[in-house]
XYZ file of C-alpha atoms in Angstrom:
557
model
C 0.000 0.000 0.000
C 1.806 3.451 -1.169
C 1.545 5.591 1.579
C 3.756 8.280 3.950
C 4.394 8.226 7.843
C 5.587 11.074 10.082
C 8.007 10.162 12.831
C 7.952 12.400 16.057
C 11.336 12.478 17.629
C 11.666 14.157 21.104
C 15.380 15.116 22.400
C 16.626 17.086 25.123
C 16.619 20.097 23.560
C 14.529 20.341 20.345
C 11.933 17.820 18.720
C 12.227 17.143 15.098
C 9.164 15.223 12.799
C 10.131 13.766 8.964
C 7.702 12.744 6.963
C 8.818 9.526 5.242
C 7.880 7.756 1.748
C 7.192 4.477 2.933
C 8.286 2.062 0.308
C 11.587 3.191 0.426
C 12.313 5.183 3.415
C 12.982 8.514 1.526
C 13.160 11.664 3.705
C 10.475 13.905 1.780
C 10.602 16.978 4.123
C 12.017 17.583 7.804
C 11.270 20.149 10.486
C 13.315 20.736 13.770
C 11.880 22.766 16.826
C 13.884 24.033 19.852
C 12.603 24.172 22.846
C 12.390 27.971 24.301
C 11.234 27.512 27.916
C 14.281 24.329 28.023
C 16.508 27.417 25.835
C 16.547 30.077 29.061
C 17.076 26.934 31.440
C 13.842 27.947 32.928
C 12.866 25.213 36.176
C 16.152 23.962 36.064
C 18.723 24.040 38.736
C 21.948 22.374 37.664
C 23.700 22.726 40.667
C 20.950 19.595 42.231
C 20.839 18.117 39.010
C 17.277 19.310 39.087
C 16.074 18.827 35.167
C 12.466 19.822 34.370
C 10.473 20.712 30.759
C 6.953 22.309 30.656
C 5.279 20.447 28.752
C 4.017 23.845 26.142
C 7.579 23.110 24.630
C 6.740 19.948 23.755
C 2.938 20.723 22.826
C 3.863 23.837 20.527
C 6.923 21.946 18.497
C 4.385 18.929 17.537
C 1.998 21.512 16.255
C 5.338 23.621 14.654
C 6.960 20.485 13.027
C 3.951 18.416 11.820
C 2.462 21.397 10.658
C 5.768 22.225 8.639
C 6.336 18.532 6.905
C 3.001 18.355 5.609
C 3.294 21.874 4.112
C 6.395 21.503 2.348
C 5.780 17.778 1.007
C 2.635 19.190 -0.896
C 1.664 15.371 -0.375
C -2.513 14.767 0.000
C -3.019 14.342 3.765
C -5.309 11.412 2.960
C -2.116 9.669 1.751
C -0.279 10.470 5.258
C -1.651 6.711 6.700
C 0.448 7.086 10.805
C 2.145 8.959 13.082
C 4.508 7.221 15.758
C 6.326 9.560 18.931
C 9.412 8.449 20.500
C 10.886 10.464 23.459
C 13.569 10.477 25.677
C 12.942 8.886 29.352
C 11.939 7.679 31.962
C 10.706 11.427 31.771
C 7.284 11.259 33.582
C 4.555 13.749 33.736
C 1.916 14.681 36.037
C -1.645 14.832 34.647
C -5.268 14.934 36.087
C -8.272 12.540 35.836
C -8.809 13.753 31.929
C -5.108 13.756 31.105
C -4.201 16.970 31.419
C -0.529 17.699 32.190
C -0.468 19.312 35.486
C 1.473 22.249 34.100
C -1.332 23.449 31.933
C -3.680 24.016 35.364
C -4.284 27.199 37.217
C -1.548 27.062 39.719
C 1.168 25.052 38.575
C 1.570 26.333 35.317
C 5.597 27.979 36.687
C 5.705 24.857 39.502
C 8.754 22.852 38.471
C 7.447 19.974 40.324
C 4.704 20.135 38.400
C 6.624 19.604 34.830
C 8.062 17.069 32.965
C 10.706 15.167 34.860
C 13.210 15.032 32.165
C 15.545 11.646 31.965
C 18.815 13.580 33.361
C 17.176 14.968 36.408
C 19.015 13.082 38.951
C 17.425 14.547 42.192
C 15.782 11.195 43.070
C 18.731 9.811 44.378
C 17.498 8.825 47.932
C 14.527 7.671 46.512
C 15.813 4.756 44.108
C 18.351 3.671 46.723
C 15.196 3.046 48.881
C 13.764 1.152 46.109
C 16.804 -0.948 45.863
C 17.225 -1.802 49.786
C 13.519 -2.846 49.303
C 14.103 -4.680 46.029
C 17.364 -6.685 48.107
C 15.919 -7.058 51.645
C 11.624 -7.893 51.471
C 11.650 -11.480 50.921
C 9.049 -11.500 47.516
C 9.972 -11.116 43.885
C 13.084 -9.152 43.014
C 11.332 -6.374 40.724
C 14.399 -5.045 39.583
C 16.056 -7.963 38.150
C 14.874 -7.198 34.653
C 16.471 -3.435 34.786
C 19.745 -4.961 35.581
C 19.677 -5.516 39.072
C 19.716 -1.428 40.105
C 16.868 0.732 40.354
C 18.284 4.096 39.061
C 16.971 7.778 39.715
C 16.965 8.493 36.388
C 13.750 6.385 36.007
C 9.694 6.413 36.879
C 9.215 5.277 40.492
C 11.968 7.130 41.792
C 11.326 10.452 40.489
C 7.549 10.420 41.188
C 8.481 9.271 44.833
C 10.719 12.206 45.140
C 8.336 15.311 43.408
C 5.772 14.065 45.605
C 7.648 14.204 48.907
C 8.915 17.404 48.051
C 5.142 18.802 46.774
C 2.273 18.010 48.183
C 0.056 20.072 45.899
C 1.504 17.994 42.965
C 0.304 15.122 45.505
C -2.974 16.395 45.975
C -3.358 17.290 42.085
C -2.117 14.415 40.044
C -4.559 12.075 39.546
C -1.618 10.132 37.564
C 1.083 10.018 35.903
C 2.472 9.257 31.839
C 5.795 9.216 30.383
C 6.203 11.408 27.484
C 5.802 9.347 24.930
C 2.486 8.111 25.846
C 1.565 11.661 27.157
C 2.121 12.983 23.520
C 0.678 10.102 21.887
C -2.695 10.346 24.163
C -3.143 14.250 23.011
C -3.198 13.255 19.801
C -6.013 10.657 19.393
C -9.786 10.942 19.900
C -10.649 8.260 22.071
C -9.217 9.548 25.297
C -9.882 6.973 28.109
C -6.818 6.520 30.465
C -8.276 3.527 31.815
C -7.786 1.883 27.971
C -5.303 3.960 26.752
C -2.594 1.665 25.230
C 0.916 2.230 27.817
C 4.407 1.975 25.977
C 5.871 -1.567 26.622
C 9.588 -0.092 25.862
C 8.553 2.651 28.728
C 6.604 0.441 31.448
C 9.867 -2.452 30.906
C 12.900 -0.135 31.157
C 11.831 2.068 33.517
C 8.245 1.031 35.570
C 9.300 -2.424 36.239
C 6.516 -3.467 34.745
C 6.978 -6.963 33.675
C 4.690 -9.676 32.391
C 5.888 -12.683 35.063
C 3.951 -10.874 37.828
C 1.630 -9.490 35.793
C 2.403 -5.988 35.117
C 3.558 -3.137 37.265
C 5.234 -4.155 40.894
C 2.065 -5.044 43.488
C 0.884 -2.602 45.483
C 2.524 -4.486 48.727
C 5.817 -3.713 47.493
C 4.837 -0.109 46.433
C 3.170 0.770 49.841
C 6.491 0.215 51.654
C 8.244 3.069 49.582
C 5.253 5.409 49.603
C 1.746 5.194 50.226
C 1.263 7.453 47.463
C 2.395 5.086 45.359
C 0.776 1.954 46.086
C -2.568 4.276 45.899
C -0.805 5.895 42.027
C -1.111 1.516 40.952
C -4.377 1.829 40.929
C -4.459 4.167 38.608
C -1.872 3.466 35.788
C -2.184 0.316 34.036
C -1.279 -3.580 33.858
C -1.337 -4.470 30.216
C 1.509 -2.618 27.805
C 2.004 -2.807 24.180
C 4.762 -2.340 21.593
C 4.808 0.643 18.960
C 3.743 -1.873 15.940
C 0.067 -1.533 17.836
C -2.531 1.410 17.223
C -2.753 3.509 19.577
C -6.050 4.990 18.257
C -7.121 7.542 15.329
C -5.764 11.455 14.924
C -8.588 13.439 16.476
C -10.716 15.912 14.636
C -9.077 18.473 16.456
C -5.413 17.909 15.851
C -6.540 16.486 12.147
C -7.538 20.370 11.656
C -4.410 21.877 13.195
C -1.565 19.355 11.714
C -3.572 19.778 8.258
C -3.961 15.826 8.260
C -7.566 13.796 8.595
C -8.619 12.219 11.074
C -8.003 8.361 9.085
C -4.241 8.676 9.928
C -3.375 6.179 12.357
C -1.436 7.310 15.921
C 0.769 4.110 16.905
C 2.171 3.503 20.377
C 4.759 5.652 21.600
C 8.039 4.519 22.146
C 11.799 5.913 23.203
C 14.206 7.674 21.215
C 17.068 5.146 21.009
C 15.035 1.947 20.742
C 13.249 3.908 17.573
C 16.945 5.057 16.806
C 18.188 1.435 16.361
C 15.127 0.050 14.157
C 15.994 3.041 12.120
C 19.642 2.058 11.329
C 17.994 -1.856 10.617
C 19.266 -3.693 14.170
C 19.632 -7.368 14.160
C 20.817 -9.931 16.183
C 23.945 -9.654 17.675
C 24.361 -5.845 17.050
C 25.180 -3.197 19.498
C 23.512 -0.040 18.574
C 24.739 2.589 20.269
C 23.065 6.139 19.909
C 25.314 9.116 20.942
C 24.168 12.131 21.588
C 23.957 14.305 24.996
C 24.100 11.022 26.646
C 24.010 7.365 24.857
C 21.561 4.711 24.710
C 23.373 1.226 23.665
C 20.461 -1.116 22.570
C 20.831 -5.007 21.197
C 17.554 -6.994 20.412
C 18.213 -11.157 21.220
C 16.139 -14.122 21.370
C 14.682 -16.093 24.198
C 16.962 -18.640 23.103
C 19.976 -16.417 23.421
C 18.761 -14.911 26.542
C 18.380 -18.763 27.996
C 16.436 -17.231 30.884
C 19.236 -15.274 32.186
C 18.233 -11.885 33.880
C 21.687 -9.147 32.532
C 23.177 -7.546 35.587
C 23.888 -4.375 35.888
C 22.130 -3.063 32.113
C 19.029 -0.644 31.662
C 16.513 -3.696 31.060
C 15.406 -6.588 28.850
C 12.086 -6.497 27.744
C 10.512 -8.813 25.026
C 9.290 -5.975 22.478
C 10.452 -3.106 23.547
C 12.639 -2.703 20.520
C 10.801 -5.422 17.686
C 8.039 -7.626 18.742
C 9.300 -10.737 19.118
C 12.844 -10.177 20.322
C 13.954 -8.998 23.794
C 15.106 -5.258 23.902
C 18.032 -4.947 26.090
C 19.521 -1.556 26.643
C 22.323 0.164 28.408
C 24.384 2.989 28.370
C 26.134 6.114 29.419
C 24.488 9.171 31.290
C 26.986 12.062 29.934
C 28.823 11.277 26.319
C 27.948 14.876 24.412
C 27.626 16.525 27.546
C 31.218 15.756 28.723
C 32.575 17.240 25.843
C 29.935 20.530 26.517
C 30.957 20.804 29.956
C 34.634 21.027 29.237
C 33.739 23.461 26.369
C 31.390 25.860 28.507
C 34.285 25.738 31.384
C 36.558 27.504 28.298
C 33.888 29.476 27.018
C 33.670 31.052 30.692
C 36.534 34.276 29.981
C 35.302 34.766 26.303
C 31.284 34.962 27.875
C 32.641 37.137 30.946
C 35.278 39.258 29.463
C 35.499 39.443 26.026
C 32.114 39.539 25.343
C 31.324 42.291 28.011
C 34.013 44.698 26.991
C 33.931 47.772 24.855
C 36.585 46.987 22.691
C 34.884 45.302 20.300
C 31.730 46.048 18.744
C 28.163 43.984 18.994
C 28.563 42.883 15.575
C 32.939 42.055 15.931
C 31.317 39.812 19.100
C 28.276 38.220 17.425
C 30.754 37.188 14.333
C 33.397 36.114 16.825
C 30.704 34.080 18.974
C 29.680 32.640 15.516
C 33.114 31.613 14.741
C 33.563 30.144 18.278
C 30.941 27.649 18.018
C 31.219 26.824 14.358
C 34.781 25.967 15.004
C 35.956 25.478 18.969
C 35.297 21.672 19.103
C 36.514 20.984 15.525
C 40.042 22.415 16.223
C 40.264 20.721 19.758
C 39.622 17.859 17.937
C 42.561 18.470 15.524
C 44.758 19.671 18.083
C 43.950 16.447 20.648
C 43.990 13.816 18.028
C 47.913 15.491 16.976
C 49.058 14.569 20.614
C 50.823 10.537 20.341
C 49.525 7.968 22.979
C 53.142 7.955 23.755
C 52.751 11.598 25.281
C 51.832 11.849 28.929
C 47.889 12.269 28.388
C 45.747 12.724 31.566
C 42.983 10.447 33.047
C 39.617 11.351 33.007
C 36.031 9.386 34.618
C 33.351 10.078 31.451
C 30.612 10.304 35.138
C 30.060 14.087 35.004
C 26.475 13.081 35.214
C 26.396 9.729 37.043
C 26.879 6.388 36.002
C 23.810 4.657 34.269
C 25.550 1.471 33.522
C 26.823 -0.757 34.085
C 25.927 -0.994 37.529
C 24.211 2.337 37.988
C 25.001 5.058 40.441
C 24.366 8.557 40.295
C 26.487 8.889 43.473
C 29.660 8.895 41.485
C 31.874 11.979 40.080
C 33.768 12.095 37.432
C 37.422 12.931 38.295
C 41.200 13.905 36.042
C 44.261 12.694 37.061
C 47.848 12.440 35.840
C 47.826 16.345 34.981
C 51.567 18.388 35.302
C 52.624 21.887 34.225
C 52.471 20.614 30.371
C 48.594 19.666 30.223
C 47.392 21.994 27.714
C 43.271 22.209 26.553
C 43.551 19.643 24.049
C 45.113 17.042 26.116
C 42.427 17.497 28.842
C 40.069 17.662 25.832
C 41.730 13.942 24.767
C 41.336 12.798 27.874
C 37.843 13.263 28.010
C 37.581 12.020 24.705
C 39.005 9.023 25.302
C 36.924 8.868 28.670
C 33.790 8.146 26.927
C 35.038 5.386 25.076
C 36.571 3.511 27.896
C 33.060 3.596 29.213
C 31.461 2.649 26.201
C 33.652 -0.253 26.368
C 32.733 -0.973 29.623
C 29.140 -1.917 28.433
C 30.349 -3.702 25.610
C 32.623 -5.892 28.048
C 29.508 -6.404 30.488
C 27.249 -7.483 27.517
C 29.684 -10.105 26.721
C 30.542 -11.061 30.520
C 26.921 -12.160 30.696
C 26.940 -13.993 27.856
C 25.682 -11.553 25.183
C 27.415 -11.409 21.383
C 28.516 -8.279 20.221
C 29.233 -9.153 16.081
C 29.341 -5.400 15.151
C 28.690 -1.867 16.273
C 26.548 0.325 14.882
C 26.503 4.213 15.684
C 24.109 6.921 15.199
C 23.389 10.328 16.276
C 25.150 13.666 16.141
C 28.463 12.287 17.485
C 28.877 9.482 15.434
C 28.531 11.776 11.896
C 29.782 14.986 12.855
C 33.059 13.497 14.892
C 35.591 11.339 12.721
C 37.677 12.017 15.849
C 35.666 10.094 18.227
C 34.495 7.487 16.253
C 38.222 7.095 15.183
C 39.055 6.566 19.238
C 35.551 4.678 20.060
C 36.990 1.908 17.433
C 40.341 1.937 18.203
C 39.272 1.683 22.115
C 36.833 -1.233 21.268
C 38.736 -3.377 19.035
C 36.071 -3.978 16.568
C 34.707 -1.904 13.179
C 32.017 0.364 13.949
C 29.321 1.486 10.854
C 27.777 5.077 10.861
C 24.032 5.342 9.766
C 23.253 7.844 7.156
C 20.021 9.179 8.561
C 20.764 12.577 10.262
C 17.078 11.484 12.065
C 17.111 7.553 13.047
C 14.912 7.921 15.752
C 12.288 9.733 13.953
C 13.176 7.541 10.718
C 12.554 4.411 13.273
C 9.502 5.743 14.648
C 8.235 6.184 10.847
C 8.630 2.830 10.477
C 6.835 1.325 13.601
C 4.118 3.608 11.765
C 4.080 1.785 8.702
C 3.372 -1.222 10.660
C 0.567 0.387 12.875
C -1.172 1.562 9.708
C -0.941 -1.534 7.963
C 1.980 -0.556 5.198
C 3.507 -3.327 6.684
C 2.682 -6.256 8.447
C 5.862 -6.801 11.172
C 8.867 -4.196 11.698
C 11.815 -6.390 10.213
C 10.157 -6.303 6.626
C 9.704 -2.114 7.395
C 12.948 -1.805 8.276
C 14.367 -3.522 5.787
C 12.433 -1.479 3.335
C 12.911 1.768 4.853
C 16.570 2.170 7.621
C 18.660 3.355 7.355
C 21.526 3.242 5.239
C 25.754 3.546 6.036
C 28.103 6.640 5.356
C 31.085 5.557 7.102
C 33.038 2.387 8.705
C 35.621 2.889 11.179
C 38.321 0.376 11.768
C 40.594 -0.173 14.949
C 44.301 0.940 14.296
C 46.112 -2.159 15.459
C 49.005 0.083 16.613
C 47.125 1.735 19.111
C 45.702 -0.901 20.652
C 47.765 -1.769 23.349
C 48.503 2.023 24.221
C 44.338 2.243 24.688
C 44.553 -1.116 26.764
C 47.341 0.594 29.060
C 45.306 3.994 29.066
C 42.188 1.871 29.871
C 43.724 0.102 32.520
C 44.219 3.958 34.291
C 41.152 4.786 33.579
C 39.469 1.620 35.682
C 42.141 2.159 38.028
C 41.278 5.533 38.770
C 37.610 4.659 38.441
C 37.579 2.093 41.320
C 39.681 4.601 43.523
C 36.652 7.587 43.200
C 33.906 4.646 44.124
C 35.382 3.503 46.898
C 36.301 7.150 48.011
C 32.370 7.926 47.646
C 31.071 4.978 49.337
C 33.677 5.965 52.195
C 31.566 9.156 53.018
């Protein structure tokens, strides 16, 4: 059946739709939207790792972007047969009885406890380590042994646990609670009943514990013991899930009239960004994903048979369809990769912002061209300049934890540290060190995955990162041993989520044969330089060493 499918793609800091030809995959028109609440860091507060998004941002840039790619395609809208939204999470909302985020209503509408809790807020630390003494200590199922063994405070339970302690008018108010994707999914269909509304499986299985051996979400026995607030919340979220092949329900007359669309295009389940990501650059057995942007999501799909009832330790989940029905999703990753390299280049931008910038030397249009120049070109020539310094220099030792550790093992406790620094440590050789910091932990994953018994046959990268930085990928490979292919698609997420909407609207019937038809295809492999290897080994053995000294300092306090 000829038809087109828009794919929604949420990131931290703008969402972007593409309108896809779905017999081949072909990008007919495109449409990014940044955020401008997110823009002036409004509800934030860094310094607590507080992280919060009203959910306008995210409301206006569906309307902004849709709107957009059905304009400039000039395709009929009868012709435009689904929509599919991934987002980043666990990134939970607070809504009332009708679905209404929290942040729209009289009251809350500049309450940061009442916005989205985006994935990087880390101020539910207490919270999941109470969830994990629970999870080790009350005698019944273990609820976390299908996220790896850790509860982490990046994720559902833990930050609702923690915005209601701190808020009890967001208490008192939130009737329940949805995680982006199926918060931006719900707005868009007519049948709104939150009772039937279908629940992301990818969402409820990485991040809710919701699991289909004790029948859906943890019982409200277990939940009571954290909160009560919580065990009474059960009652009012869901047991069944589904996976982002399914229909979620029909485009409703009144977002039909605003996209421009009718109201026969289909709305599939939501989903997240990377698990959309990797169907989008064609995943398959024995393939390690990994999508690198602010942070990285490293997905692999596997087969019961593979898995051979084994629960992964220290990972981000396995869930059976969370990334293609059938197979069991199992994801990891890293909670700062991007955002390393940010922080280090906002640290240098600090005299330029605060001096140059506010003197009367040079005038506003000398500064706007020189601020122009500086980000077009500060990371590109750091890059030069680090990559020109031989492993057989001194090169400082740096943690890649800036934000946490999500896996393996996940900790938010931890602190990223630099060592092995003299007189003769110059930007780019802090700048290498981080590099190369991000790759040792990428490696880490890809050594836990095969520790448990999981084969890694080839790597597959996608994102900003992986096509704009030769230099990293360059390192990533050399660090991991193994070739690692770039996907094409500036959008794989969004491309990925077009393609689970092929299959909702019946273009296809299972998400292999879409995929197939429409991922992704590869600009670039990157092979390991055997003569580096052991110099990476010897770097990588600092960079554990120095690792396992900050943990135990931590756990010392």
């Amino acid at each position: 059946m000829k038809g087109y499918v828009i794919g929604l793609d949420y990131g931290s800091d703008s969402v972007r739709a593409v309108l896809i030809d779905s017999s081949n995959g072909e990008e007919i028109a495109s449409k990014v939207h940044w955020y401008k609440r997110w823009a002036e860091q409004q509800y934030c507060n860094p310094s607590i790792n507080q992280f919060r998004q009203h959910p306008l941002d995210h409301i206006e840039g569906l309307e902004i972007t849709i709107k957009a790619v059905v304009s400039q395609s000039k395709v009929n809208p009868s012709d435009v047969k689904g929509i599919c939204i991934d987002t980043t999470g666990s990134s939970p909302v607070p809504v009332t009885k009708d679905g209404t985020p929290l942040a729209l209503v009289d009251g809350f509408t500049e309450n940061p406890n009442a916005m989205m809790v985006l994935w990087k807020d880390h101020t539910a630390i207490t919270e999941a380590e109470r969830i994990n003494e629970l999870g080790a200590t009350w005698g019944g199922e273990d609820f976390t042994k299908y996220v790896g063994g850790i509860y982490s405070s990046e994720w559902f339970w833990a930050k609702i646990a923690h915005v209601v302690k701190e808020d009890k008018g967001v208490e008192n108010h939130a009737y329940t609670w949805m995680e982006h994707c199926d918060l931006m999914t719900y707005l868009l269909i007519e049948d709104k009943d939150l009772t039937t509304f279908k629940r992301s499986r990818c969402a409820a299985g990485h991040k809710a514990m919701w699991h289909e051996s004790w029948g859906g979400l943890p019982p409200k026995e277990f939940l009571e013991q954290l909160d009560h607030y919580l065990a009474d919340l059960r009652d009012r979220l869901y047991n069944e899930t589904f996976t982002s092949d399914q229909v979620a329900g029909q485009l409703s007359k009144e977002w039909a009239d605003k996209l421009g669309l009718t109201t026969d295009t289909i709305i599939a389940v939501g989903t997240f960004d990377a698990h959309s990501g990797a169907v989008g650059a064609k995943i398959n057995e024995h393939a390690l994903v990994r999508v690198m942007g602010t942070s990285t999501c490293d997905i692999m799909v596997a087969t019961d048979k593979d898995i051979d009832g084994k629960t992964i330790k220290g990972i981000c989940g396995q869930v059976n369809g969370s990334v293609i029905p059938g197979l069991v999703g199992l994801e990891a990753g890293q909670s700062a990769f991007g955002d390393l390299l940010a922080w280090f280049k906002n640290v240098l931008d600090w005299p330029i912002d605060n001096l140059v910038m506010t003197s009367n030397i040079l005038s506003e249009q000398q500064k706007a061209d020189l601020k122009n120049e500086i980000e077009n070109d500060f990371i590109r020539k750091l890059s030069d300049a680090a990559e020109a310094i031989p492993l057989s220099e001194s090169i400082p030792t740096a943690l890649d934890w800036i934000n946490g550790r999500r896996t393996p093992d996940a900790d938010q406790n931890l602190k990223s540290a630099i060592s092995n620094l003299s007189l003769g440590s110059k930007a780019p050789h802090i700048f290498k060190a981080l590099v190369n910091a991000i790759c040792f932990g990428s490696k880490k994953i890809a050594d836990r995955f095969k520790e448990e018994g999981v084969q890694i046959d080839s790597v597959i990268g996608i994102g900003g990162v992986a096509r704009k930085s030769s230099y990293i990928m360059q390192t990533l490979a050399n660090v991991m041993n193994m070739p690692i292919k770039v996907a094409a698609s500036d959008q794989a997420p969004a491309l990925g989520a077009a393609i689970y909407a092929a299959v909702a609207s019946g273009i296809y019937s299972n998400v292999v044969e879409a995929s197939a038809h429409m991922g992704s295809a590869f600009e670039a492999e990157y092979y390991p330089k055997e003569d580096t290897i052991d110099a990476f080994g010897n770097l990588m053995d600092s960079y554990t060493e120095l690792g396992e000294f900050i943990e135990s300092s931590i756990k010392k306090k």
